[in-house]
């Protein structure tokens, strides 16, 4: 049984979260299983999310394709020039959007979403997918959230892909 110990808002939240995620993936080589568990862990460890999951880049389709997630069913394919995920993919930069309604081209999968954080997954200098977090609260994600998740995902990507 897995118990989330990290407490969002505490000084060492992201340090604890990183340790928990590392334990979660330890010894498991299956990518789908690891991404599924990571999306679930983030969904439950980070308060006020309505969606947490992955889009993975498909070389053959030249699109981001929906991967493991928690939340309502979402759009399956995202072209690189579309939405917040597409912007994170094409720029290779984390996108922290305080108000999704003000983001040109935002793709609304869950109408409850008001703010969004998308972190590119980078392996050997190539963006191979994105982590997408949605919140029903406007301005939900702080620069610290963005910075820490970017740091943690960089390390996790090295381990699971
Ligand atoms: N809002 C995203 C699409 C994915 S859903 O939020 C799960 C976007 O604009 O790329």
PDB file of C-alpha atoms and ligand atoms in Angstrom, residues 51 55 66 74-75 78 82-86 100 103 105-110 113 116 118 132 134, ligand 1:
ATOM      1  CA  UNK A  51      -6.332  16.677 -14.352  1.00  0.00           C
ATOM      2  CA  UNK A  55       1.102  13.451 -23.657  1.00  0.00           C
ATOM      3  CA  UNK A  66      -2.575  11.119 -24.831  1.00  0.00           C
ATOM      4  CA  UNK A  74      -9.184  14.254 -22.612  1.00  0.00           C
ATOM      5  CA  UNK A  75      -8.417  15.071 -26.218  1.00  0.00           C
ATOM      6  CA  UNK A  78      -2.494  17.532 -30.056  1.00  0.00           C
ATOM      7  CA  UNK A  82      -1.793  23.805 -30.817  1.00  0.00           C
ATOM      8  CA  UNK A  83      -2.653  24.565 -27.204  1.00  0.00           C
ATOM      9  CA  UNK A  84      -0.551  24.902 -24.112  1.00  0.00           C
ATOM     10  CA  UNK A  85       0.859  21.404 -24.572  1.00  0.00           C
ATOM     11  CA  UNK A  86       1.881  22.164 -28.149  1.00  0.00           C
ATOM     12  CA  UNK A 100      -6.420  29.376 -19.698  1.00  0.00           C
ATOM     13  CA  UNK A 103      -4.271  31.716 -23.656  1.00  0.00           C
ATOM     14  CA  UNK A 105      -5.493  28.399 -28.785  1.00  0.00           C
ATOM     15  CA  UNK A 106      -5.960  26.769 -25.403  1.00  0.00           C
ATOM     16  CA  UNK A 107      -7.592  23.359 -25.856  1.00  0.00           C
ATOM     17  CA  UNK A 108     -10.379  22.884 -23.317  1.00  0.00           C
ATOM     18  CA  UNK A 109     -10.656  19.213 -22.400  1.00  0.00           C
ATOM     19  CA  UNK A 110     -12.352  19.757 -19.044  1.00  0.00           C
ATOM     20  CA  UNK A 113      -9.914  23.935 -15.923  1.00  0.00           C
ATOM     21  CA  UNK A 116      -2.530  24.950 -16.324  1.00  0.00           C
ATOM     22  CA  UNK A 118       2.800  22.019 -18.746  1.00  0.00           C
ATOM     23  CA  UNK A 132       0.193  18.436 -18.041  1.00  0.00           C
ATOM     24  CA  UNK A 134      -4.805  21.390 -14.806  1.00  0.00           C
TER      25      UNK A 134
HETATM   26  N1  LIG B   1      -5.353  22.218 -22.236  1.00  0.00           N
HETATM   27  C1  LIG B   1      -4.379  21.473 -22.982  1.00  0.00           C
HETATM   28  C2  LIG B   1      -4.961  20.226 -23.574  1.00  0.00           C
HETATM   29  C3  LIG B   1      -4.855  19.035 -22.705  1.00  0.00           C
HETATM   30  S1  LIG B   1      -5.992  18.988 -21.474  1.00  0.00           S
HETATM   31  O1  LIG B   1      -5.841  20.150 -20.600  1.00  0.00           O
HETATM   32  C4  LIG B   1      -5.869  17.618 -20.596  1.00  0.00           C
HETATM   33  C5  LIG B   1      -3.781  22.350 -24.060  1.00  0.00           C
HETATM   34  O2  LIG B   1      -4.254  23.467 -24.277  1.00  0.00           O
HETATM   35  O3  LIG B   1      -2.831  21.920 -24.696  1.00  0.00           O
END
